[in-house]
PDB file of C-alpha atoms and ligand atoms in Angstrom:
ATOM      1  CA  UNK X   1      11.632 -12.441  15.533  1.00  0.00           C
ATOM      2  CA  UNK X   2      13.805  -9.326  15.387  1.00  0.00           C
ATOM      3  CA  UNK X   3      14.440  -9.908  11.734  1.00  0.00           C
ATOM      4  CA  UNK X   4      10.700  -9.853  10.920  1.00  0.00           C
ATOM      5  CA  UNK X   5       8.816  -6.617  10.244  1.00  0.00           C
ATOM      6  CA  UNK X   6       5.124  -5.901   9.728  1.00  0.00           C
ATOM      7  CA  UNK X   7       4.249  -3.489   6.899  1.00  0.00           C
ATOM      8  CA  UNK X   8       0.827  -1.855   7.219  1.00  0.00           C
ATOM      9  CA  UNK X   9      -0.109  -0.528   3.791  1.00  0.00           C
ATOM     10  CA  UNK X  10      -2.251   2.600   3.392  1.00  0.00           C
ATOM     11  CA  UNK X  11      -4.689   2.056   6.283  1.00  0.00           C
ATOM     12  CA  UNK X  12      -5.986   5.602   5.798  1.00  0.00           C
ATOM     13  CA  UNK X  13      -9.381   7.274   6.094  1.00  0.00           C
ATOM     14  CA  UNK X  14      -9.908   7.771   2.360  1.00  0.00           C
ATOM     15  CA  UNK X  15      -9.617   4.013   1.788  1.00  0.00           C
ATOM     16  CA  UNK X  16     -12.225   3.142   4.424  1.00  0.00           C
ATOM     17  CA  UNK X  17     -16.004   2.944   3.829  1.00  0.00           C
ATOM     18  CA  UNK X  18     -17.231   6.546   3.539  1.00  0.00           C
ATOM     19  CA  UNK X  19     -13.845   7.701   2.267  1.00  0.00           C
ATOM     20  CA  UNK X  20     -13.006   9.190  -1.138  1.00  0.00           C
ATOM     21  CA  UNK X  21     -11.691   5.895  -2.531  1.00  0.00           C
ATOM     22  CA  UNK X  22     -13.384   3.404  -0.256  1.00  0.00           C
ATOM     23  CA  UNK X  23     -12.191  -0.189  -0.293  1.00  0.00           C
ATOM     24  CA  UNK X  24     -15.130  -2.517   0.506  1.00  0.00           C
ATOM     25  CA  UNK X  25     -14.800  -3.737   4.138  1.00  0.00           C
ATOM     26  CA  UNK X  26     -11.592  -1.719   4.436  1.00  0.00           C
ATOM     27  CA  UNK X  27     -12.416  -0.946   8.066  1.00  0.00           C
ATOM     28  CA  UNK X  28     -12.378  -4.659   8.934  1.00  0.00           C
ATOM     29  CA  UNK X  29      -8.588  -4.797   8.592  1.00  0.00           C
ATOM     30  CA  UNK X  30      -8.085  -2.423  11.543  1.00  0.00           C
ATOM     31  CA  UNK X  31      -8.797  -4.758  14.501  1.00  0.00           C
ATOM     32  CA  UNK X  32      -6.899  -7.565  12.766  1.00  0.00           C
ATOM     33  CA  UNK X  33      -3.893  -5.296  12.157  1.00  0.00           C
ATOM     34  CA  UNK X  34      -3.955  -4.120  15.785  1.00  0.00           C
ATOM     35  CA  UNK X  35      -3.789  -7.725  17.025  1.00  0.00           C
ATOM     36  CA  UNK X  36      -1.115  -8.591  14.474  1.00  0.00           C
ATOM     37  CA  UNK X  37       1.143  -5.844  15.867  1.00  0.00           C
ATOM     38  CA  UNK X  38       1.614  -7.917  19.052  1.00  0.00           C
ATOM     39  CA  UNK X  39       3.737 -10.376  17.079  1.00  0.00           C
ATOM     40  CA  UNK X  40       6.210  -7.924  15.540  1.00  0.00           C
ATOM     41  CA  UNK X  41       9.045  -5.939  17.092  1.00  0.00           C
ATOM     42  CA  UNK X  42       9.254  -3.686  14.050  1.00  0.00           C
ATOM     43  CA  UNK X  43       6.100  -2.172  12.576  1.00  0.00           C
ATOM     44  CA  UNK X  44       6.097   0.248   9.677  1.00  0.00           C
ATOM     45  CA  UNK X  45       3.238   1.876   7.820  1.00  0.00           C
ATOM     46  CA  UNK X  46       2.964   3.352   4.369  1.00  0.00           C
ATOM     47  CA  UNK X  47       0.877   6.450   3.751  1.00  0.00           C
ATOM     48  CA  UNK X  48      -0.432   7.546   0.358  1.00  0.00           C
ATOM     49  CA  UNK X  49       0.436  11.261   0.406  1.00  0.00           C
ATOM     50  CA  UNK X  50      -0.487  13.157  -2.743  1.00  0.00           C
ATOM     51  CA  UNK X  51      -0.191  16.816  -3.672  1.00  0.00           C
ATOM     52  CA  UNK X  52      -3.531  18.252  -4.941  1.00  0.00           C
ATOM     53  CA  UNK X  53      -2.211  18.376  -8.511  1.00  0.00           C
ATOM     54  CA  UNK X  54      -1.343  14.668  -8.548  1.00  0.00           C
ATOM     55  CA  UNK X  55      -1.435  12.968 -11.948  1.00  0.00           C
ATOM     56  CA  UNK X  56      -3.463   9.989 -10.662  1.00  0.00           C
ATOM     57  CA  UNK X  57      -6.537  12.164 -10.003  1.00  0.00           C
ATOM     58  CA  UNK X  58      -9.167  12.044 -12.777  1.00  0.00           C
ATOM     59  CA  UNK X  59     -10.076  15.659 -12.001  1.00  0.00           C
ATOM     60  CA  UNK X  60      -6.620  16.767 -13.108  1.00  0.00           C
ATOM     61  CA  UNK X  61      -7.244  15.390 -16.628  1.00  0.00           C
ATOM     62  CA  UNK X  62     -10.129  17.336 -18.224  1.00  0.00           C
ATOM     63  CA  UNK X  63     -12.248  15.142 -20.495  1.00  0.00           C
ATOM     64  CA  UNK X  64     -11.097  11.890 -18.872  1.00  0.00           C
ATOM     65  CA  UNK X  65     -13.321   9.582 -16.855  1.00  0.00           C
ATOM     66  CA  UNK X  66     -12.865   8.070 -13.415  1.00  0.00           C
ATOM     67  CA  UNK X  67     -11.109   4.690 -13.569  1.00  0.00           C
ATOM     68  CA  UNK X  68     -10.071   5.255 -17.193  1.00  0.00           C
ATOM     69  CA  UNK X  69      -6.494   4.151 -17.895  1.00  0.00           C
ATOM     70  CA  UNK X  70      -4.304   6.856 -19.429  1.00  0.00           C
ATOM     71  CA  UNK X  71      -0.625   7.215 -20.235  1.00  0.00           C
ATOM     72  CA  UNK X  72       1.019   9.249 -17.485  1.00  0.00           C
ATOM     73  CA  UNK X  73       4.550  10.173 -18.471  1.00  0.00           C
ATOM     74  CA  UNK X  74       5.081   6.837 -20.152  1.00  0.00           C
ATOM     75  CA  UNK X  75       3.285   4.594 -17.640  1.00  0.00           C
ATOM     76  CA  UNK X  76      -0.287   3.263 -17.689  1.00  0.00           C
ATOM     77  CA  UNK X  77      -2.247   5.048 -14.970  1.00  0.00           C
ATOM     78  CA  UNK X  78      -5.725   4.311 -13.601  1.00  0.00           C
ATOM     79  CA  UNK X  79      -7.501   7.611 -12.936  1.00  0.00           C
ATOM     80  CA  UNK X  80      -8.715   7.664  -9.340  1.00  0.00           C
ATOM     81  CA  UNK X  81     -10.956  10.062  -7.470  1.00  0.00           C
ATOM     82  CA  UNK X  82      -9.092  12.705  -5.474  1.00  0.00           C
ATOM     83  CA  UNK X  83      -7.781  10.895  -2.390  1.00  0.00           C
ATOM     84  CA  UNK X  84      -5.159  11.125   0.364  1.00  0.00           C
ATOM     85  CA  UNK X  85      -4.262  14.750  -0.300  1.00  0.00           C
ATOM     86  CA  UNK X  86      -1.385  15.820   1.959  1.00  0.00           C
ATOM     87  CA  UNK X  87      -2.551  17.336   5.216  1.00  0.00           C
ATOM     88  CA  UNK X  88      -6.255  16.403   4.820  1.00  0.00           C
ATOM     89  CA  UNK X  89      -8.103  14.116   7.229  1.00  0.00           C
ATOM     90  CA  UNK X  90      -8.615  11.668   4.364  1.00  0.00           C
ATOM     91  CA  UNK X  91      -4.868  11.103   4.310  1.00  0.00           C
ATOM     92  CA  UNK X  92      -4.678  10.427   8.065  1.00  0.00           C
ATOM     93  CA  UNK X  93      -4.046   6.908   9.268  1.00  0.00           C
ATOM     94  CA  UNK X  94      -7.322   5.324  10.409  1.00  0.00           C
ATOM     95  CA  UNK X  95      -8.140   6.542  13.928  1.00  0.00           C
ATOM     96  CA  UNK X  96      -8.815   2.980  15.131  1.00  0.00           C
ATOM     97  CA  UNK X  97      -5.328   1.876  14.203  1.00  0.00           C
ATOM     98  CA  UNK X  98      -2.916   1.803  17.148  1.00  0.00           C
ATOM     99  CA  UNK X  99      -0.568   4.197  15.380  1.00  0.00           C
ATOM    100  CA  UNK X 100       1.557   4.817  18.484  1.00  0.00           C
ATOM    101  CA  UNK X 101       2.929   1.302  17.989  1.00  0.00           C
ATOM    102  CA  UNK X 102       4.223   2.091  14.499  1.00  0.00           C
ATOM    103  CA  UNK X 103       7.992   2.523  14.438  1.00  0.00           C
ATOM    104  CA  UNK X 104       8.149   4.564  11.244  1.00  0.00           C
ATOM    105  CA  UNK X 105       5.811   5.829   8.516  1.00  0.00           C
ATOM    106  CA  UNK X 106       6.910   5.964   4.873  1.00  0.00           C
ATOM    107  CA  UNK X 107       5.043   8.357   2.601  1.00  0.00           C
ATOM    108  CA  UNK X 108       4.587   7.755  -1.119  1.00  0.00           C
ATOM    109  CA  UNK X 109       2.923   9.320  -4.149  1.00  0.00           C
ATOM    110  CA  UNK X 110       4.351  12.752  -3.395  1.00  0.00           C
ATOM    111  CA  UNK X 111       5.579  13.427  -6.944  1.00  0.00           C
ATOM    112  CA  UNK X 112       2.689  14.759  -9.080  1.00  0.00           C
ATOM    113  CA  UNK X 113       4.211  13.232 -12.226  1.00  0.00           C
ATOM    114  CA  UNK X 114       4.156   9.597 -11.112  1.00  0.00           C
ATOM    115  CA  UNK X 115       2.016   7.329  -8.925  1.00  0.00           C
ATOM    116  CA  UNK X 116       3.374   4.992  -6.279  1.00  0.00           C
ATOM    117  CA  UNK X 117       1.388   1.887  -5.420  1.00  0.00           C
ATOM    118  CA  UNK X 118       4.327   0.212  -3.749  1.00  0.00           C
ATOM    119  CA  UNK X 119       5.623   1.393  -0.401  1.00  0.00           C
ATOM    120  CA  UNK X 120       9.181   0.870  -1.668  1.00  0.00           C
ATOM    121  CA  UNK X 121       9.294   2.535  -5.102  1.00  0.00           C
ATOM    122  CA  UNK X 122       7.201   4.663  -7.427  1.00  0.00           C
ATOM    123  CA  UNK X 123       5.478   2.840 -10.294  1.00  0.00           C
ATOM    124  CA  UNK X 124       8.415   3.481 -12.642  1.00  0.00           C
ATOM    125  CA  UNK X 125      10.976   2.275 -10.072  1.00  0.00           C
ATOM    126  CA  UNK X 126      12.671   5.648 -10.470  1.00  0.00           C
ATOM    127  CA  UNK X 127      12.870   6.645  -6.822  1.00  0.00           C
ATOM    128  CA  UNK X 128      13.024   4.674  -3.570  1.00  0.00           C
ATOM    129  CA  UNK X 129      10.988   5.708  -0.533  1.00  0.00           C
ATOM    130  CA  UNK X 130      13.837   4.483   1.654  1.00  0.00           C
ATOM    131  CA  UNK X 131      11.744   1.681   3.173  1.00  0.00           C
ATOM    132  CA  UNK X 132      13.853  -1.248   1.916  1.00  0.00           C
ATOM    133  CA  UNK X 133      17.092   0.426   2.965  1.00  0.00           C
ATOM    134  CA  UNK X 134      15.686   1.280   6.386  1.00  0.00           C
ATOM    135  CA  UNK X 135      14.492  -2.292   6.976  1.00  0.00           C
ATOM    136  CA  UNK X 136      17.914  -3.638   6.068  1.00  0.00           C
ATOM    137  CA  UNK X 137      19.560  -1.232   8.504  1.00  0.00           C
ATOM    138  CA  UNK X 138      17.338  -2.712  11.235  1.00  0.00           C
ATOM    139  CA  UNK X 139      18.488  -6.224  10.322  1.00  0.00           C
ATOM    140  CA  UNK X 140      15.115  -7.197   8.872  1.00  0.00           C
ATOM    141  CA  UNK X 141      15.041  -9.957   6.276  1.00  0.00           C
ATOM    142  CA  UNK X 142      11.393 -11.075   6.505  1.00  0.00           C
ATOM    143  CA  UNK X 143       8.275  -8.946   6.112  1.00  0.00           C
ATOM    144  CA  UNK X 144       4.569  -9.556   6.530  1.00  0.00           C
ATOM    145  CA  UNK X 145       2.490  -7.223   4.383  1.00  0.00           C
ATOM    146  CA  UNK X 146      -1.181  -6.327   4.904  1.00  0.00           C
ATOM    147  CA  UNK X 147      -3.621  -3.456   4.486  1.00  0.00           C
ATOM    148  CA  UNK X 148      -5.294  -1.704   1.569  1.00  0.00           C
ATOM    149  CA  UNK X 149      -5.739  -2.533  -1.175  1.00  0.00           C
ATOM    150  CA  UNK X 150      -4.785  -6.149  -1.893  1.00  0.00           C
ATOM    151  CA  UNK X 151      -4.927  -5.712  -5.683  1.00  0.00           C
ATOM    152  CA  UNK X 152      -2.922  -2.461  -5.788  1.00  0.00           C
ATOM    153  CA  UNK X 153      -0.703  -1.097  -3.046  1.00  0.00           C
ATOM    154  CA  UNK X 154      -0.449  -4.284  -0.982  1.00  0.00           C
ATOM    155  CA  UNK X 155       0.435  -6.332  -4.068  1.00  0.00           C
ATOM    156  CA  UNK X 156       3.063  -3.921  -5.361  1.00  0.00           C
ATOM    157  CA  UNK X 157       4.585  -3.522  -1.891  1.00  0.00           C
ATOM    158  CA  UNK X 158       4.817  -7.306  -1.486  1.00  0.00           C
ATOM    159  CA  UNK X 159       6.343  -7.831  -4.936  1.00  0.00           C
ATOM    160  CA  UNK X 160       8.863  -5.025  -4.531  1.00  0.00           C
ATOM    161  CA  UNK X 161       9.891  -6.397  -1.115  1.00  0.00           C
ATOM    162  CA  UNK X 162      10.353  -9.811  -2.697  1.00  0.00           C
ATOM    163  CA  UNK X 163      12.483  -8.315  -5.484  1.00  0.00           C
ATOM    164  CA  UNK X 164      14.577  -6.596  -2.799  1.00  0.00           C
ATOM    165  CA  UNK X 165      15.382 -10.000  -1.326  1.00  0.00           C
ATOM    166  CA  UNK X 166      13.032 -10.081   1.666  1.00  0.00           C
ATOM    167  CA  UNK X 167      11.019 -13.195   2.473  1.00  0.00           C
ATOM    168  CA  UNK X 168       7.437 -11.969   2.114  1.00  0.00           C
ATOM    169  CA  UNK X 169       4.150 -13.105   3.634  1.00  0.00           C
ATOM    170  CA  UNK X 170       0.792 -11.620   2.630  1.00  0.00           C
ATOM    171  CA  UNK X 171      -1.602 -11.581   5.596  1.00  0.00           C
ATOM    172  CA  UNK X 172      -4.999 -11.966   3.916  1.00  0.00           C
ATOM    173  CA  UNK X 173      -7.312 -11.463   6.925  1.00  0.00           C
ATOM    174  CA  UNK X 174      -5.709  -8.032   7.481  1.00  0.00           C
ATOM    175  CA  UNK X 175      -6.079  -7.040   3.810  1.00  0.00           C
ATOM    176  CA  UNK X 176      -8.958  -6.037   1.539  1.00  0.00           C
ATOM    177  CA  UNK X 177      -9.044  -5.244  -2.181  1.00  0.00           C
ATOM    178  CA  UNK X 178     -10.799  -2.897  -4.615  1.00  0.00           C
ATOM    179  CA  UNK X 179     -11.959  -5.444  -7.252  1.00  0.00           C
ATOM    180  CA  UNK X 180     -12.470  -2.695  -9.855  1.00  0.00           C
ATOM    181  CA  UNK X 181     -13.001  -5.676 -12.174  1.00  0.00           C
ATOM    182  CA  UNK X 182     -14.464  -8.702 -10.329  1.00  0.00           C
ATOM    183  CA  UNK X 183     -11.732 -11.260  -9.693  1.00  0.00           C
ATOM    184  CA  UNK X 184      -8.901  -8.714  -9.452  1.00  0.00           C
ATOM    185  CA  UNK X 185      -8.141  -9.636  -5.843  1.00  0.00           C
ATOM    186  CA  UNK X 186      -7.989 -13.376  -6.558  1.00  0.00           C
ATOM    187  CA  UNK X 187      -5.723 -12.677  -9.522  1.00  0.00           C
ATOM    188  CA  UNK X 188      -3.452 -10.482  -7.407  1.00  0.00           C
ATOM    189  CA  UNK X 189      -3.172 -13.169  -4.706  1.00  0.00           C
ATOM    190  CA  UNK X 190      -2.346 -15.821  -7.318  1.00  0.00           C
ATOM    191  CA  UNK X 191       0.286 -13.557  -8.890  1.00  0.00           C
ATOM    192  CA  UNK X 192       1.914 -12.984  -5.508  1.00  0.00           C
ATOM    193  CA  UNK X 193       1.809 -16.696  -4.697  1.00  0.00           C
ATOM    194  CA  UNK X 194       3.316 -17.675  -8.059  1.00  0.00           C
ATOM    195  CA  UNK X 195       6.176 -15.219  -7.584  1.00  0.00           C
ATOM    196  CA  UNK X 196       7.060 -16.595  -4.152  1.00  0.00           C
ATOM    197  CA  UNK X 197       4.980 -14.683  -1.608  1.00  0.00           C
ATOM    198  CA  UNK X 198       3.683 -16.881   1.238  1.00  0.00           C
ATOM    199  CA  UNK X 199      -0.058 -16.416   1.594  1.00  0.00           C
ATOM    200  CA  UNK X 200      -1.400 -16.466   5.139  1.00  0.00           C
ATOM    201  CA  UNK X 201      -5.133 -17.233   4.856  1.00  0.00           C
TER     202      UNK X 201
HETATM  203 ZN1  LIG E 301      -2.998   7.236  -4.362  1.00  0.00          ZN
END
């Protein structure tokens, strides 16, 4: 089992019900994730960690609407409400999560010019967070990915891990999605499955 790591994606206050960018039932992943940690010797977490002037925030684009898709430095970008600003309680890992069991936290989305859904790379694949390299140094070759949100950060983390050569499992009971458009989560799961991610129902 020492070659198998658990990646907890963005289980942060702002993505829970009542948060700035609440994922429906996002809080329900916490007890499942806590139990899941028993099975993994290596547990990492990703943390969305934006500066206040981040380009993914609708408020930083006067005249644009929430959830509108714009071009941000050459990449399509959904405009989100302000969320997970560095140092705010919204950016904290969920208090119910047994964070003391997490080996290492990888922060993403720190560059105002580009968003980072994946825990491994920014959306343009320009810069690595160091997560893939770190996992390899630990001898990891399999990862189980879960958290928030299935149709964004969980999906892109899983697909990037797959592209990096890891065997990837998506743990569905410990994940929830946004479904900005109904069906987005199902589509994301099918895309992951078709590309080679094992889906744990
Ligand atoms: Zn974000």
